[in-house]
Amino acid sequence: MITQQLFLPQKHNINHKELILEIELNGKMKFDILLNAIYNEMGVHYKVVNANVEYFNGNDFGSFQLYLNTTKEEFENLEYFLNKNKLLNTNVEYLCKKYF
């Protein structure tokens, strides 16, 4: 007997929001340590969209963009963490048509 599996599209989770977050590095925190804190300590999954980071005398300067798919609470915790560490950040809501 041959069975046919139907692949139904996954429903979009309403609690999650897609956005792109741009972060400016000012030399106070290293790029890799920041990414580690975002993923391991806060549990926020991301994809690096763009990064322009320069190293000068052991300090990291520049900016990078992260694609996030987070809940409101996760994003608020991340934003609080960045502001506490005096890292300038701006976000843009990311909308993409999904075809099923």
mmCIF file of C-alpha atoms in Angstrom, residues 11-21 44-47 66-76 78-79 91-96 98:
data_model
loop_
_atom_site.group_PDB
_atom_site.id
_atom_site.type_symbol
_atom_site.label_atom_id
_atom_site.label_comp_id
_atom_site.label_asym_id
_atom_site.label_seq_id
_atom_site.Cartn_x
_atom_site.Cartn_y
_atom_site.Cartn_z
ATOM 1 C CA LYS A 11 0.775 28.471 10.671
ATOM 2 C CA HIS A 12 2.561 31.721 11.386
ATOM 3 C CA ASN A 13 2.944 32.228 15.118
ATOM 4 C CA ILE A 14 1.151 35.441 16.039
ATOM 5 C CA ASN A 15 3.204 35.885 19.223
ATOM 6 C CA HIS A 16 6.437 36.155 17.238
ATOM 7 C CA LYS A 17 7.491 39.255 15.369
ATOM 8 C CA GLU A 18 10.053 39.400 12.581
ATOM 9 C CA LEU A 19 12.358 42.376 12.603
ATOM 10 C CA ILE A 20 15.829 43.528 11.751
ATOM 11 C CA LEU A 21 17.849 45.026 14.580
ATOM 12 C CA VAL A 44 17.199 34.856 21.284
ATOM 13 C CA HIS A 45 17.800 33.154 17.945
ATOM 14 C CA TYR A 46 19.198 35.403 15.223
ATOM 15 C CA LYS A 47 20.762 35.462 11.797
ATOM 16 C CA LEU A 66 20.503 40.870 13.002
ATOM 17 C CA TYR A 67 17.342 39.211 11.721
ATOM 18 C CA LEU A 68 15.197 38.253 14.715
ATOM 19 C CA ASN A 69 12.011 36.260 15.063
ATOM 20 C CA THR A 70 11.168 36.872 18.721
ATOM 21 C CA THR A 71 8.342 37.379 21.135
ATOM 22 C CA LYS A 72 7.633 40.798 22.578
ATOM 23 C CA GLU A 73 9.111 39.804 25.957
ATOM 24 C CA GLU A 74 12.328 38.440 24.420
ATOM 25 C CA PHE A 75 12.793 41.616 22.403
ATOM 26 C CA GLU A 76 12.146 43.858 25.417
ATOM 27 C CA LEU A 78 17.252 42.257 24.551
ATOM 28 C CA GLU A 79 16.554 45.965 24.178
ATOM 29 C CA ASN A 91 14.887 48.169 14.797
ATOM 30 C CA VAL A 92 12.855 47.873 11.640
ATOM 31 C CA GLU A 93 9.839 45.620 11.413
ATOM 32 C CA TYR A 94 10.518 43.055 8.733
ATOM 33 C CA LEU A 95 7.586 41.960 6.625
ATOM 34 C CA CYS A 96 7.946 39.347 3.958
ATOM 35 C CA LYS A 98 5.070 34.039 2.433
#
